[in-house]
mmCIF file of C-alpha atoms and ligand atoms in Angstrom:
data_model
loop_
_atom_site.group_PDB
_atom_site.id
_atom_site.type_symbol
_atom_site.label_atom_id
_atom_site.label_comp_id
_atom_site.label_asym_id
_atom_site.label_seq_id
_atom_site.Cartn_x
_atom_site.Cartn_y
_atom_site.Cartn_z
ATOM 1 C CA MET A 16 46.107 -62.046 -46.298
ATOM 2 C CA LEU A 17 42.966 -60.042 -45.534
ATOM 3 C CA THR A 18 43.603 -58.813 -41.991
ATOM 4 C CA TYR A 19 42.487 -55.671 -40.172
ATOM 5 C CA LYS A 20 46.063 -54.372 -40.017
ATOM 6 C CA ASN A 21 46.718 -54.836 -43.757
ATOM 7 C CA VAL A 22 43.364 -53.423 -44.828
ATOM 8 C CA ARG A 23 43.652 -50.400 -42.518
ATOM 9 C CA LEU A 24 47.157 -49.646 -43.760
ATOM 10 C CA THR A 25 46.260 -50.039 -47.436
ATOM 11 C CA HIS A 26 43.141 -47.918 -47.025
ATOM 12 C CA ALA A 27 45.037 -45.143 -45.209
ATOM 13 C CA LEU A 28 47.696 -45.100 -47.934
ATOM 14 C CA LEU A 29 45.324 -45.106 -50.914
ATOM 15 C CA SER A 30 42.743 -42.687 -49.542
ATOM 16 C CA SER A 31 45.335 -40.177 -48.326
ATOM 17 C CA THR A 32 46.998 -40.299 -51.778
ATOM 18 C CA ALA A 33 43.619 -39.673 -53.443
ATOM 19 C CA LEU A 34 42.774 -36.820 -51.049
ATOM 20 C CA ILE A 35 46.184 -35.168 -51.418
ATOM 21 C CA GLY A 36 45.787 -35.471 -55.207
ATOM 22 C CA TYR A 37 42.361 -33.838 -54.953
ATOM 23 C CA LEU A 38 43.762 -30.965 -52.870
ATOM 24 C CA ILE A 39 46.687 -30.399 -55.262
ATOM 25 C CA TYR A 40 44.964 -30.862 -58.611
ATOM 26 C CA GLY A 41 41.368 -30.087 -57.628
ATOM 27 C CA SER A 42 40.115 -33.132 -59.540
ATOM 28 C CA VAL A 43 36.645 -34.153 -58.338
ATOM 29 C CA LEU A 44 37.338 -37.622 -59.714
ATOM 30 C CA LEU A 45 39.979 -38.139 -57.002
ATOM 31 C CA LEU A 46 37.437 -37.081 -54.370
ATOM 32 C CA TYR A 47 35.054 -39.748 -55.686
ATOM 33 C CA VAL A 48 37.898 -42.276 -55.557
ATOM 34 C CA ALA A 49 38.459 -41.409 -51.862
ATOM 35 C CA ILE A 50 34.732 -41.795 -51.125
ATOM 36 C CA GLY A 51 34.683 -45.114 -53.011
ATOM 37 C CA LEU A 52 37.675 -46.354 -51.024
ATOM 38 C CA ALA A 53 35.952 -45.392 -47.750
ATOM 39 C CA LEU A 54 32.865 -47.395 -48.756
ATOM 40 C CA ILE A 55 34.939 -50.442 -49.719
ATOM 41 C CA TYR A 56 36.817 -50.150 -46.404
ATOM 42 C CA LEU A 57 33.515 -50.046 -44.494
ATOM 43 C CA CYS A 58 32.208 -53.132 -46.336
ATOM 44 C CA ILE A 59 35.375 -55.092 -45.522
ATOM 45 C CA ILE A 60 35.146 -54.088 -41.832
ATOM 46 C CA VAL A 61 31.496 -55.215 -41.642
ATOM 47 C CA TYR A 62 32.421 -58.499 -43.341
ATOM 48 C CA GLY A 63 35.254 -58.976 -40.823
ATOM 49 C CA VAL A 64 33.018 -58.281 -37.823
ATOM 50 C CA PHE A 65 30.341 -60.791 -38.790
ATOM 51 C CA THR A 66 32.371 -63.521 -40.504
ATOM 52 C CA VAL A 67 34.057 -65.802 -38.015
ATOM 53 C CA LYS A 68 35.873 -67.714 -40.746
ATOM 54 C CA ALA A 69 37.584 -64.516 -41.940
ATOM 55 C CA ALA A 70 39.620 -64.296 -38.678
ATOM 56 C CA PHE A 71 39.966 -60.639 -39.620
ATOM 57 C CA PHE A 72 40.717 -58.948 -36.300
ATOM 58 C CA LEU A 73 42.381 -61.785 -34.384
ATOM 59 C CA LYS A 74 43.591 -65.347 -34.585
ATOM 60 C CA LEU A 75 40.714 -67.832 -34.528
ATOM 61 C CA TYR A 76 40.800 -71.607 -34.445
ATOM 62 C CA ASN A 77 38.112 -72.499 -36.978
ATOM 63 C CA GLU A 78 39.254 -75.775 -38.478
ATOM 64 C CA GLY A 79 42.061 -78.242 -37.859
ATOM 65 C CA THR A 80 44.642 -78.721 -40.602
ATOM 66 C CA ILE A 81 44.755 -82.496 -40.305
ATOM 67 C CA THR A 82 44.144 -85.310 -42.716
ATOM 68 C CA ASP A 83 42.989 -87.995 -40.306
ATOM 69 C CA LYS A 84 39.257 -88.246 -39.751
ATOM 70 C CA ARG A 85 39.084 -86.359 -36.456
ATOM 71 C CA ILE A 86 36.545 -83.640 -35.658
ATOM 72 C CA ALA A 87 35.363 -81.616 -32.655
ATOM 73 C CA LEU A 88 31.754 -81.317 -31.578
ATOM 74 C CA THR A 89 31.142 -78.015 -29.784
ATOM 75 C CA PHE A 90 28.085 -76.862 -27.880
ATOM 76 C CA ASP A 91 27.170 -73.251 -27.102
ATOM 77 C CA ASP A 92 24.721 -71.452 -24.823
ATOM 78 C CA GLY A 93 24.442 -73.979 -21.986
ATOM 79 C CA PRO A 94 24.304 -75.246 -19.383
ATOM 80 C CA SER A 95 20.571 -75.749 -19.813
ATOM 81 C CA GLU A 96 17.724 -78.141 -19.045
ATOM 82 C CA HIS A 97 18.629 -80.030 -22.256
ATOM 83 C CA THR A 98 22.331 -80.499 -21.521
ATOM 84 C CA ASN A 99 21.827 -83.731 -19.559
ATOM 85 C CA GLN A 100 20.206 -85.412 -22.594
ATOM 86 C CA VAL A 101 23.165 -84.302 -24.716
ATOM 87 C CA LEU A 102 25.560 -85.703 -22.117
ATOM 88 C CA ASP A 103 23.681 -89.027 -22.030
ATOM 89 C CA ILE A 104 24.218 -89.491 -25.768
ATOM 90 C CA LEU A 105 27.859 -88.416 -25.685
ATOM 91 C CA LYS A 106 28.391 -90.912 -22.864
ATOM 92 C CA LYS A 107 26.615 -93.684 -24.775
ATOM 93 C CA PHE A 108 29.075 -93.313 -27.670
ATOM 94 C CA ASN A 109 32.058 -92.370 -25.464
ATOM 95 C CA VAL A 110 32.476 -89.030 -27.230
ATOM 96 C CA LYS A 111 34.250 -86.068 -25.588
ATOM 97 C CA ALA A 112 33.179 -82.604 -26.654
ATOM 98 C CA THR A 113 33.686 -78.928 -25.837
ATOM 99 C CA PHE A 114 31.025 -76.767 -24.177
ATOM 100 C CA PHE A 115 31.083 -72.964 -24.337
ATOM 101 C CA LEU A 116 29.208 -71.835 -21.261
ATOM 102 C CA ILE A 117 27.121 -68.771 -20.482
ATOM 103 C CA GLY A 118 28.144 -67.671 -16.991
ATOM 104 C CA SER A 119 24.711 -66.480 -15.846
ATOM 105 C CA LYS A 120 23.272 -69.990 -16.416
ATOM 106 C CA ILE A 121 25.826 -71.798 -14.296
ATOM 107 C CA GLU A 122 24.564 -71.015 -10.814
ATOM 108 C CA THR A 123 21.198 -72.689 -11.466
ATOM 109 C CA ASN A 124 22.828 -75.620 -13.299
ATOM 110 C CA GLN A 125 25.703 -76.506 -11.009
ATOM 111 C CA GLU A 126 24.969 -80.238 -11.252
ATOM 112 C CA VAL A 127 25.278 -80.079 -15.030
ATOM 113 C CA LEU A 128 28.597 -78.271 -14.715
ATOM 114 C CA ARG A 129 29.864 -80.946 -12.353
ATOM 115 C CA ARG A 130 28.783 -83.647 -14.785
ATOM 116 C CA LEU A 131 30.501 -81.925 -17.725
ATOM 117 C CA VAL A 132 33.778 -81.976 -15.818
ATOM 118 C CA GLU A 133 33.370 -85.482 -14.386
ATOM 119 C CA GLU A 134 32.624 -86.935 -17.822
ATOM 120 C CA GLY A 135 35.772 -85.452 -19.341
ATOM 121 C CA HIS A 136 34.353 -82.679 -21.533
ATOM 122 C CA GLN A 137 36.191 -79.454 -22.120
ATOM 123 C CA LEU A 138 34.854 -76.079 -20.995
ATOM 124 C CA GLY A 139 35.091 -72.701 -22.688
ATOM 125 C CA ASN A 140 33.852 -69.181 -22.047
ATOM 126 C CA HIS A 141 30.848 -67.784 -23.935
ATOM 127 C CA THR A 142 30.421 -64.539 -21.895
ATOM 128 C CA TYR A 143 28.282 -64.028 -18.806
ATOM 129 C CA HIS A 144 25.095 -62.591 -20.321
ATOM 130 C CA HIS A 145 25.371 -63.544 -24.014
ATOM 131 C CA SER A 146 23.984 -60.206 -25.133
ATOM 132 C CA LYS A 147 23.533 -59.573 -28.861
ATOM 133 C CA ALA A 148 25.546 -56.391 -28.282
ATOM 134 C CA THR A 149 28.528 -58.183 -26.688
ATOM 135 C CA GLY A 150 30.746 -57.691 -29.725
ATOM 136 C CA PHE A 151 30.275 -53.937 -29.522
ATOM 137 C CA TYR A 152 30.853 -53.527 -25.784
ATOM 138 C CA PRO A 153 33.565 -51.122 -24.661
ATOM 139 C CA LEU A 154 36.800 -52.720 -23.507
ATOM 140 C CA GLN A 155 36.110 -52.790 -19.761
ATOM 141 C CA LYS A 156 32.583 -54.187 -20.121
ATOM 142 C CA LEU A 157 33.765 -56.903 -22.481
ATOM 143 C CA ASN A 158 36.594 -57.751 -20.120
ATOM 144 C CA ASP A 159 34.120 -57.946 -17.184
ATOM 145 C CA GLU A 160 31.846 -60.324 -19.145
ATOM 146 C CA LEU A 161 34.680 -62.757 -19.731
ATOM 147 C CA ILE A 162 36.143 -62.497 -16.247
ATOM 148 C CA ALA A 163 32.698 -63.056 -14.652
ATOM 149 C CA THR A 164 32.192 -66.407 -16.404
ATOM 150 C CA ARG A 165 35.774 -67.473 -15.817
ATOM 151 C CA THR A 166 35.316 -66.664 -12.100
ATOM 152 C CA VAL A 167 32.078 -68.611 -11.714
ATOM 153 C CA VAL A 168 33.555 -71.698 -13.424
ATOM 154 C CA LYS A 169 36.655 -71.390 -11.285
ATOM 155 C CA GLN A 170 34.426 -71.192 -8.207
ATOM 156 C CA PHE A 171 32.267 -74.209 -8.987
ATOM 157 C CA ALA A 172 34.612 -76.403 -11.045
ATOM 158 C CA GLY A 173 38.077 -75.193 -10.055
ATOM 159 C CA LEU A 174 39.082 -74.628 -13.700
ATOM 160 C CA ASN A 175 40.602 -71.458 -15.113
ATOM 161 C CA MET A 176 39.183 -71.407 -18.654
ATOM 162 C CA ILE A 177 41.135 -69.801 -21.484
ATOM 163 C CA LEU A 178 39.075 -71.037 -24.446
ATOM 164 C CA TYR A 179 36.620 -68.428 -25.684
ATOM 165 C CA ARG A 180 33.931 -68.425 -28.324
ATOM 166 C CA PRO A 181 32.438 -65.033 -29.192
ATOM 167 C CA PRO A 182 28.606 -64.970 -29.188
ATOM 168 C CA PHE A 183 27.233 -64.946 -32.758
ATOM 169 C CA GLY A 184 30.828 -65.143 -33.998
ATOM 170 C CA VAL A 185 31.155 -61.367 -33.812
ATOM 171 C CA THR A 186 34.748 -60.171 -33.540
ATOM 172 C CA THR A 187 36.050 -56.608 -33.239
ATOM 173 C CA PRO A 188 39.294 -54.714 -32.516
ATOM 174 C CA ASN A 189 38.139 -54.397 -28.868
ATOM 175 C CA LEU A 190 37.750 -58.152 -28.596
ATOM 176 C CA ALA A 191 41.237 -58.600 -30.034
ATOM 177 C CA LYS A 192 42.610 -56.394 -27.226
ATOM 178 C CA VAL A 193 40.752 -58.238 -24.443
ATOM 179 C CA VAL A 194 41.738 -61.628 -25.860
ATOM 180 C CA SER A 195 45.371 -60.587 -25.907
ATOM 181 C CA GLN A 196 45.218 -59.205 -22.333
ATOM 182 C CA LEU A 197 43.560 -62.347 -20.977
ATOM 183 C CA ARG A 198 45.689 -64.669 -23.166
ATOM 184 C CA LEU A 199 42.649 -66.496 -24.538
ATOM 185 C CA ASN A 200 42.431 -69.042 -27.349
ATOM 186 C CA VAL A 201 39.477 -68.005 -29.521
ATOM 187 C CA ILE A 202 37.493 -70.791 -31.145
ATOM 188 C CA GLY A 203 35.269 -70.367 -34.180
ATOM 189 C CA TRP A 204 33.758 -73.154 -36.266
ATOM 190 C CA SER A 205 33.845 -74.640 -39.751
ATOM 191 C CA VAL A 206 30.460 -76.394 -39.759
ATOM 192 C CA ARG A 207 27.480 -74.299 -38.751
ATOM 193 C CA SER A 208 24.429 -76.405 -38.066
ATOM 194 C CA PHE A 209 21.949 -73.499 -37.858
ATOM 195 C CA ASP A 210 20.237 -75.520 -35.142
ATOM 196 C CA THR A 211 18.866 -72.363 -33.525
ATOM 197 C CA THR A 212 16.751 -71.528 -36.563
ATOM 198 C CA ALA A 213 16.226 -74.856 -38.370
ATOM 199 C CA GLN A 214 12.687 -76.199 -38.517
ATOM 200 C CA SER A 215 13.525 -79.889 -38.200
ATOM 201 C CA ALA A 216 16.209 -82.147 -36.729
ATOM 202 C CA GLU A 217 16.507 -83.797 -40.148
ATOM 203 C CA SER A 218 17.576 -80.563 -41.852
ATOM 204 C CA ILE A 219 20.229 -80.006 -39.155
ATOM 205 C CA ILE A 220 21.513 -83.570 -39.566
ATOM 206 C CA GLN A 221 21.767 -83.220 -43.345
ATOM 207 C CA ARG A 222 23.523 -79.875 -43.089
ATOM 208 C CA VAL A 223 26.117 -81.186 -40.627
ATOM 209 C CA LEU A 224 26.832 -84.475 -42.418
ATOM 210 C CA LYS A 225 27.201 -82.720 -45.758
ATOM 211 C CA GLN A 226 29.895 -80.369 -44.442
ATOM 212 C CA VAL A 227 31.933 -82.568 -42.104
ATOM 213 C CA LYS A 228 35.513 -83.286 -43.171
ATOM 214 C CA PRO A 229 38.756 -84.028 -41.287
ATOM 215 C CA GLY A 230 39.546 -81.236 -38.793
ATOM 216 C CA ALA A 231 35.978 -79.877 -38.743
ATOM 217 C CA VAL A 232 34.653 -77.924 -35.769
ATOM 218 C CA VAL A 233 30.881 -78.411 -35.577
ATOM 219 C CA LEU A 234 28.763 -75.721 -33.946
ATOM 220 C CA LEU A 235 25.718 -76.990 -32.039
ATOM 221 C CA HIS A 236 23.648 -75.634 -29.134
ATOM 222 C CA ASP A 237 22.872 -77.696 -26.019
ATOM 223 C CA ASN A 238 20.029 -75.369 -25.026
ATOM 224 C CA ARG A 239 17.890 -76.755 -27.866
ATOM 225 C CA GLU A 240 15.586 -79.717 -27.491
ATOM 226 C CA LYS A 241 16.522 -80.997 -30.989
ATOM 227 C CA CYS A 242 20.204 -81.268 -30.065
ATOM 228 C CA ALA A 243 19.901 -84.775 -28.558
ATOM 229 C CA THR A 244 17.943 -86.074 -31.587
ATOM 230 C CA VAL A 245 20.570 -84.688 -33.947
ATOM 231 C CA LEU A 246 23.394 -86.335 -31.987
ATOM 232 C CA GLU A 247 21.590 -89.695 -31.907
ATOM 233 C CA THR A 248 21.945 -89.764 -35.704
ATOM 234 C CA ILE A 249 25.140 -87.917 -36.545
ATOM 235 C CA ILE A 250 27.456 -89.624 -34.023
ATOM 236 C CA PRO A 251 26.815 -93.241 -35.137
ATOM 237 C CA HIS A 252 26.804 -92.105 -38.777
ATOM 238 C CA LEU A 253 30.232 -90.479 -38.422
ATOM 239 C CA LEU A 254 31.590 -93.391 -36.371
ATOM 240 C CA ASN A 255 30.552 -95.682 -39.224
ATOM 241 C CA GLN A 256 32.595 -93.478 -41.546
ATOM 242 C CA HIS A 257 35.577 -93.992 -39.179
ATOM 243 C CA TYR A 258 35.567 -90.489 -37.743
ATOM 244 C CA THR A 259 36.826 -89.956 -34.194
ATOM 245 C CA PHE A 260 35.931 -87.103 -31.867
ATOM 246 C CA ALA A 261 38.238 -84.732 -30.017
ATOM 247 C CA THR A 262 37.929 -81.692 -27.799
ATOM 248 C CA VAL A 263 39.046 -78.455 -29.438
ATOM 249 C CA GLY A 264 42.116 -78.442 -27.183
ATOM 250 C CA GLU A 265 43.108 -81.822 -28.621
ATOM 251 C CA LEU A 266 42.181 -80.933 -32.201
ATOM 252 C CA PHE A 267 44.318 -77.774 -32.248
ATOM 253 C CA ASP A 268 46.859 -78.907 -29.666
ATOM 254 C CA ILE A 269 46.198 -75.852 -27.489
ATOM 255 C CA GLU A 270 45.601 -75.318 -23.768
ATOM 256 C CA ALA A 271 42.042 -75.032 -22.485
ATOM 257 C CA TYR A 272 42.914 -74.040 -18.924
ATOM 258 C CA GLU A 273 45.504 -71.875 -17.289
ATOM 259 C CA ASN A 274 47.255 -72.662 -14.032
ATOM 260 C CA ASP A 275 46.955 -69.994 -11.337
HETATM 261 ZN ZN1 ZN B 131 25.906 -68.348 -28.278
#
């Protein structure tokens, strides 16, 4: 399996053998081999950092291994002024979903947070500031980001969140350490809607419906106006195909909250 530990070990072994060979025999070819190995290693690391599905540095829950037609709708980057519309549609179809919250948006959207909890949705951490550089923060700063959002949700909703979704799906060795210290369950996705860049609701709908299969985790954003329009179509469509909807905690049979 392609994991950070295996790749690092294999690279260290092969490149040190090539370098020792170069030093003993003076063959420039072995030096080129070592340089080539370093480049391959770098490419794999970059792939691991930016590919959530690779689960390269840590365990990620990307997709359920089930055969029944059950999927999880997940929403990132809220709470926002559009979240209420999303909640109205979820309520209309009696669908429970999972929301990965940005801590800095909670204080001005406390009513939305209350509604999320009251209507039975699950909450997860999506950092406090959602900076593009989050994945590359030093350990303490990354830890502070996660603790800050957990604290604000605890304060306003009384829940101690342990689900986490990394912004932009970026994972690193530092994140792996923080996740282990805080005992978090890290959630990725299997269906990316690209709703933050798509031009039309129709293209998002088509993309989602084409990829959905049993155990899918669908990534959407409740800070986008199009989100409600997309849901109005995809939920009844999937219900007609006999799909049911679960929170990620239910889908993977994992805890979403920790007792104090
Ligand atoms: Zn995000």
